[in-house]
PDB file of C-alpha atoms in Angstrom:
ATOM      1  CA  UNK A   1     126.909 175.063   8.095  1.00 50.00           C
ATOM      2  CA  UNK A   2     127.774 177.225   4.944  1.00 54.00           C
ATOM      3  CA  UNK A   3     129.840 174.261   3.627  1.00 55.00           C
ATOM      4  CA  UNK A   4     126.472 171.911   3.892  1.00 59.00           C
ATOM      5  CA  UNK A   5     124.687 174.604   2.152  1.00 52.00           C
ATOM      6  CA  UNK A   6     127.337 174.742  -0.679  1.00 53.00           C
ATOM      7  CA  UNK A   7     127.019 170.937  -1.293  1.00 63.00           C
ATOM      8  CA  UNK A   8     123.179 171.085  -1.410  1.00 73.00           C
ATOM      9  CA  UNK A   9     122.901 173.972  -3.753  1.00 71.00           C
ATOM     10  CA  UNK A  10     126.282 172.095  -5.925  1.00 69.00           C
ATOM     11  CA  UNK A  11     124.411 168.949  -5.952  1.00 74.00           C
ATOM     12  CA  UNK A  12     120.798 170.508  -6.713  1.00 69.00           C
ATOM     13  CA  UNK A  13     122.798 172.766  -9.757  1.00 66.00           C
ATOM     14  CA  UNK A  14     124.660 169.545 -11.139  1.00 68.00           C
ATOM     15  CA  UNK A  15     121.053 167.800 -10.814  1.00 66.00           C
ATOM     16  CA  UNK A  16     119.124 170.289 -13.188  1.00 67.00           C
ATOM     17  CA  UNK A  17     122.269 170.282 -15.892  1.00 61.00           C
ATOM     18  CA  UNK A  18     122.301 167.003 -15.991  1.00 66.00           C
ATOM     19  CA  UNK A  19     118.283 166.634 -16.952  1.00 71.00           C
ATOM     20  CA  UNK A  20     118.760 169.828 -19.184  1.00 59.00           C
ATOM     21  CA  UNK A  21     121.307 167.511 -20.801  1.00 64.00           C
ATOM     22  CA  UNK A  22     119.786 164.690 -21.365  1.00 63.00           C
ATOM     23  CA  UNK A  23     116.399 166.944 -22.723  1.00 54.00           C
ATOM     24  CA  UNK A  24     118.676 168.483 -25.124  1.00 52.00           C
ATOM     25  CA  UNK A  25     120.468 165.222 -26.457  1.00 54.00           C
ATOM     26  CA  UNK A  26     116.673 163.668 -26.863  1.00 56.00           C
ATOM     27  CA  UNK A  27     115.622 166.393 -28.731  1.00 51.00           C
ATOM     28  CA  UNK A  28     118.660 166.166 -31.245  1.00 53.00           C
ATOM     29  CA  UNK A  29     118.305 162.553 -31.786  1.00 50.00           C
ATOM     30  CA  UNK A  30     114.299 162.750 -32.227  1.00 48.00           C
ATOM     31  CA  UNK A  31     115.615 165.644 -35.032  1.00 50.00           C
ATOM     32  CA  UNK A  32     118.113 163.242 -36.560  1.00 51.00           C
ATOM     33  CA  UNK A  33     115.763 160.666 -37.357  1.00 48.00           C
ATOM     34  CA  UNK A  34     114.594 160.392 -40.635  1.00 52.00           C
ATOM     35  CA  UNK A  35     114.213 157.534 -43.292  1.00 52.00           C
ATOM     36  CA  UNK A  36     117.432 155.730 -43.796  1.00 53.00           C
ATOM     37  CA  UNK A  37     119.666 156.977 -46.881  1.00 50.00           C
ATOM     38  CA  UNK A  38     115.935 157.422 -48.331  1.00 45.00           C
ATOM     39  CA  UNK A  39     114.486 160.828 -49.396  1.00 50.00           C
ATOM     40  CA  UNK A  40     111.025 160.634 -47.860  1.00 53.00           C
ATOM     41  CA  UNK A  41     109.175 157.659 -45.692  1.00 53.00           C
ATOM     42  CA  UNK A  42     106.216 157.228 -48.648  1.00 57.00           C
ATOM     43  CA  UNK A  43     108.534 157.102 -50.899  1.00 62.00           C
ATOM     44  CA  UNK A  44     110.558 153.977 -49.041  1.00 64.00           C
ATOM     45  CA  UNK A  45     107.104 152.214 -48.491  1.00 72.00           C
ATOM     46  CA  UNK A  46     106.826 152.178 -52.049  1.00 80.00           C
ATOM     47  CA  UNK A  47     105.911 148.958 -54.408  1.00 87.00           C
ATOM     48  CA  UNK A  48     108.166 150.675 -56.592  1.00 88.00           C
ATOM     49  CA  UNK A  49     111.129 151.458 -54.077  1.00 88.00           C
ATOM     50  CA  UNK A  50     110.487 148.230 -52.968  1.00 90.00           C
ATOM     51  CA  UNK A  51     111.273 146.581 -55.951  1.00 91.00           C
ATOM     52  CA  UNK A  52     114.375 148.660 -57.155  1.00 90.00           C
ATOM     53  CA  UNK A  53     116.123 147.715 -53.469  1.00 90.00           C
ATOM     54  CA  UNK A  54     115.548 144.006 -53.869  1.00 91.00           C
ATOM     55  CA  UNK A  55     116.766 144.118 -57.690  1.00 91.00           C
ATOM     56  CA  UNK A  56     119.791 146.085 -56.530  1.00 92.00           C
ATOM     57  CA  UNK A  57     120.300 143.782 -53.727  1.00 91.00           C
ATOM     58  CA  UNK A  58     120.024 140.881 -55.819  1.00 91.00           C
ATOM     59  CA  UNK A  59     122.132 142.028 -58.521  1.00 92.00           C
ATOM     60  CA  UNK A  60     124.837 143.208 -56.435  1.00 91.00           C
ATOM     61  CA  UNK A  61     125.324 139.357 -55.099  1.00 91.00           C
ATOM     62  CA  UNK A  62     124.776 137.908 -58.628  1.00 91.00           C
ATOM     63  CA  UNK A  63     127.146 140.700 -60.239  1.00 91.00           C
ATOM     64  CA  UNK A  64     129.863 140.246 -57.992  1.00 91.00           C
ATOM     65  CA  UNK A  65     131.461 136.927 -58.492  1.00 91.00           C
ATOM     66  CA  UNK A  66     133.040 136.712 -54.682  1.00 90.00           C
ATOM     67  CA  UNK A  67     129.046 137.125 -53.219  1.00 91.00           C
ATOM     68  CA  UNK A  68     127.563 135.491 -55.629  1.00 92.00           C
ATOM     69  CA  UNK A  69     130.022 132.140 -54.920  1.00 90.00           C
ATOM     70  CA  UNK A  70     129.193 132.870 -50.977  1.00 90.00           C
ATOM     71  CA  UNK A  71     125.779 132.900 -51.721  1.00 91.00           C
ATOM     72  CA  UNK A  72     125.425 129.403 -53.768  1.00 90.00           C
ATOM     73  CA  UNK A  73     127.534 128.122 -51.146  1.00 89.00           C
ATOM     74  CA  UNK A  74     125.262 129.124 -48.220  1.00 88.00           C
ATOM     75  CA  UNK A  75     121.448 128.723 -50.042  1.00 88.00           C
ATOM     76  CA  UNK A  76     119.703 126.142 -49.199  1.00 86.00           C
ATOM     77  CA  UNK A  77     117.743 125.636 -52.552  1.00 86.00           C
ATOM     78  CA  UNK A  78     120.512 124.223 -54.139  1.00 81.00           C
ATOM     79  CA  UNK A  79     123.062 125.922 -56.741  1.00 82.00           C
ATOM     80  CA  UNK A  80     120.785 126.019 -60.127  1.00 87.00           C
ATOM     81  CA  UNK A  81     117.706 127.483 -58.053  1.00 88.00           C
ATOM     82  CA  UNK A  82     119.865 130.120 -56.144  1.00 87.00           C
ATOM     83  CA  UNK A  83     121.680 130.964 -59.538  1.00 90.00           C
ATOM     84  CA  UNK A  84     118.325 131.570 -61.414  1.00 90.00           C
ATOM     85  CA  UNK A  85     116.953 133.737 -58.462  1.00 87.00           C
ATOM     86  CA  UNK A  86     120.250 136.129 -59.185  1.00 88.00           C
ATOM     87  CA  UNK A  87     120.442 135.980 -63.066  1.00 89.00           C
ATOM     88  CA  UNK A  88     117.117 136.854 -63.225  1.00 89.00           C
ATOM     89  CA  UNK A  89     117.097 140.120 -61.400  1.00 87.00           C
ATOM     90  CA  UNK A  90     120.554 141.401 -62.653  1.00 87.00           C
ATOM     91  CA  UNK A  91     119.412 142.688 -66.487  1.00 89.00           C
ATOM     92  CA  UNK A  92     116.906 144.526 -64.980  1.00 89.00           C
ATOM     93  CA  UNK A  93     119.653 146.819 -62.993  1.00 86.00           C
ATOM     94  CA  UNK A  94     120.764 149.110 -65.783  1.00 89.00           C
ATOM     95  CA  UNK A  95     117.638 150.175 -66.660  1.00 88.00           C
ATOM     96  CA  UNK A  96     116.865 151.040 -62.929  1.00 87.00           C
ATOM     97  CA  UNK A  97     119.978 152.658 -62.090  1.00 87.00           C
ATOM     98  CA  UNK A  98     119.627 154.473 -65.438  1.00 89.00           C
ATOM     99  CA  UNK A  99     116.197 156.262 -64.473  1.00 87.00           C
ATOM    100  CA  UNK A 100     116.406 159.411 -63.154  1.00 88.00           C
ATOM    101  CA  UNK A 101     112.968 159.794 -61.852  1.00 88.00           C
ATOM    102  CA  UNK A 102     113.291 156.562 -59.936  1.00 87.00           C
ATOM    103  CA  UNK A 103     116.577 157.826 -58.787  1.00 86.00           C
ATOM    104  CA  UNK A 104     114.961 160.861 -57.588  1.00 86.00           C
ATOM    105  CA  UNK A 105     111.999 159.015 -55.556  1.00 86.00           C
ATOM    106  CA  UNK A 106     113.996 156.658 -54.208  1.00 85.00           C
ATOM    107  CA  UNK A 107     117.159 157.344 -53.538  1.00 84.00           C
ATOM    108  CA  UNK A 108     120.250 155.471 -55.212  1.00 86.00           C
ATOM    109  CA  UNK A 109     119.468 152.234 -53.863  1.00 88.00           C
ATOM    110  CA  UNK A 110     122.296 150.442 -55.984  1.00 87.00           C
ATOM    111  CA  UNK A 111     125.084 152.498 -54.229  1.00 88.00           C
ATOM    112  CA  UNK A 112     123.147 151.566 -50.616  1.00 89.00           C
ATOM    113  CA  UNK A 113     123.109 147.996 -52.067  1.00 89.00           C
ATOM    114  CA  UNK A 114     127.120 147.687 -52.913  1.00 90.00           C
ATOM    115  CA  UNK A 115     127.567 149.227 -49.244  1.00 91.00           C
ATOM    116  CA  UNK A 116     124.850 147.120 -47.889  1.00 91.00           C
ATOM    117  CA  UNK A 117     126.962 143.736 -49.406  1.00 90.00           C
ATOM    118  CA  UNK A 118     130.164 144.739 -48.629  1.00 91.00           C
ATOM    119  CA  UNK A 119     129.454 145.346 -45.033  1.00 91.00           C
ATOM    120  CA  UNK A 120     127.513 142.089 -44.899  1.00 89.00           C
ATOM    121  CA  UNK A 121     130.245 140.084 -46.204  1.00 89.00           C
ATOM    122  CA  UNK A 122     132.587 141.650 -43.691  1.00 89.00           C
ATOM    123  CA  UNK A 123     130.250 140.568 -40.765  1.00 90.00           C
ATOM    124  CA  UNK A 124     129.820 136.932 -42.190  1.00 90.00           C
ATOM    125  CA  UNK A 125     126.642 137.623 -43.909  1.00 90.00           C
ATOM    126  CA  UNK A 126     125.179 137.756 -47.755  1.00 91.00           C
ATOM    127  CA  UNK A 127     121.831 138.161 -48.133  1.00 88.00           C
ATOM    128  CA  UNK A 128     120.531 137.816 -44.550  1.00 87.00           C
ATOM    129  CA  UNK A 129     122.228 134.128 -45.085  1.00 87.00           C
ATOM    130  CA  UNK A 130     125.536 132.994 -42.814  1.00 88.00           C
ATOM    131  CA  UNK A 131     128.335 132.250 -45.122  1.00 87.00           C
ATOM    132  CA  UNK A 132     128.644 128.518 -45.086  1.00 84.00           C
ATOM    133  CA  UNK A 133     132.608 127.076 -45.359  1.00 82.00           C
ATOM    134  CA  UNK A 134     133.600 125.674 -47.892  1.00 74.00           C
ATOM    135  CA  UNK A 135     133.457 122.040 -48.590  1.00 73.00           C
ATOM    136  CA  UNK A 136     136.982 120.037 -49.238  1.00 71.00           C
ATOM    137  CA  UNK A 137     140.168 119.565 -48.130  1.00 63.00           C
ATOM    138  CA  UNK A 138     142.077 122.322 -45.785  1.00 72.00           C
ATOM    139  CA  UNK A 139     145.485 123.045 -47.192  1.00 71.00           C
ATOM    140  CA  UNK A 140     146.657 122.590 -44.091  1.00 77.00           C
ATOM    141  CA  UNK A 141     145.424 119.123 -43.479  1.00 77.00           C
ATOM    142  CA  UNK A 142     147.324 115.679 -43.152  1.00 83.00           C
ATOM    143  CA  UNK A 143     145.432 114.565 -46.505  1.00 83.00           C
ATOM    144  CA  UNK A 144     146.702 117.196 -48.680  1.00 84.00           C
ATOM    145  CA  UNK A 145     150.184 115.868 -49.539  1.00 87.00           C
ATOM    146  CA  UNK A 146     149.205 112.518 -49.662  1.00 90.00           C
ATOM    147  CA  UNK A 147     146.736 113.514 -52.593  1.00 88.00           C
ATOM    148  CA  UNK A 148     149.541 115.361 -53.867  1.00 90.00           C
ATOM    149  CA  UNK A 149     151.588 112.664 -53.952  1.00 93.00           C
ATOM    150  CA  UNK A 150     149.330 110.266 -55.602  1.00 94.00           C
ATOM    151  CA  UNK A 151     148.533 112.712 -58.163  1.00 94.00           C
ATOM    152  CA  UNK A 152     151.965 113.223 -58.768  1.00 93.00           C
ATOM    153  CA  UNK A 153     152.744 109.729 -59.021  1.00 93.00           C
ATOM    154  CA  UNK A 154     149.270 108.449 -61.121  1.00 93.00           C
ATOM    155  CA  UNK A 155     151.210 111.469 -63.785  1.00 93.00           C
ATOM    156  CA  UNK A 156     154.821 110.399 -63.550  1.00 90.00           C
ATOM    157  CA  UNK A 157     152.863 106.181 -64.033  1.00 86.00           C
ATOM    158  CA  UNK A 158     151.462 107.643 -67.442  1.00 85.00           C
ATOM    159  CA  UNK A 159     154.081 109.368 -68.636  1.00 83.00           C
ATOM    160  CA  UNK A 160     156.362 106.963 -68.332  1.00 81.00           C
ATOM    161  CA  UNK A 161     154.236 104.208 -69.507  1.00 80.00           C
ATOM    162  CA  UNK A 162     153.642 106.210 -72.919  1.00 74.00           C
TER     163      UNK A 162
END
């Protein structure tokens, strides 16, 4: 009988620590929650933290030559549309990055940008757009040294015709 008892009063003991448990870890992840890499929520809901994110996000792709060339590949508007949508936001970086109030409001939103891109590129990604392969011949392919050959051989034809 004493060894039934034992298992109740075990059981009922591991019972409580395990809800005392989980209360505790809920109450240190509702503490850990705040705005993302942002010093207030007003200020992230702001036009003008708004704006500085997408111009850092933008200029980050069009700054960087490896995103920018995955995102012209992957747009969908075609490459002189997607190219004026990035040249047009990346002069107005410096100035933004440069302001120390804005800095102060908002965070530094071009740092979270550059992390932002690189990790997005990593997982196949630029922009919120799937990197798109790019068009031509593998190098790997059957085609590749037959061009070669041909190109070689249209060279050699000229040369030795001159």
């Amino acid at each position: 009988m004493p060894s039934t008892m034992f298992r109740t009063s075990f059981k009922f003991l591991v019972l409580l620590l395990s809800i005392c448990n989980i209360a505790v870890a809920q109450a240190e992840v509702l503490d850990a929650l705040v705005p993302r890499q942002s010093p207030s929520a007003a200020a992230a809901a702001s036009p003008i933290c708004q704006n500085y994110a997408r111009v850092a996000n933008l200029s980050t792709v069009g700054l960087n030559s490896t995103y920018r060339a995955a995102f012209l590949r992957s747009s969908n508007l075609g490459t002189f549309d997607a190219r004026a949508i990035l040249d047009v936001e990346s002069p107005k970086l410096m100035g933004m990055m440069m302001d120390v109030q804005l800095n102060q409001q908002c965070g530094n939103l071009s740092q979270i940008a550059m992390d932002g891109a690189a990790a997005n590129l990593t997982a196949g990604t630029v922009l919120g757009l799937p990197i798109a392969d790019a068009p031509g011949i593998a190098v790997d392919a059957v085609a590749m040294p037959i061009v070669q050959v041909s190109i070689f051989l249209i060279f050699c034809g000229t040369w030795l015709s001159l």
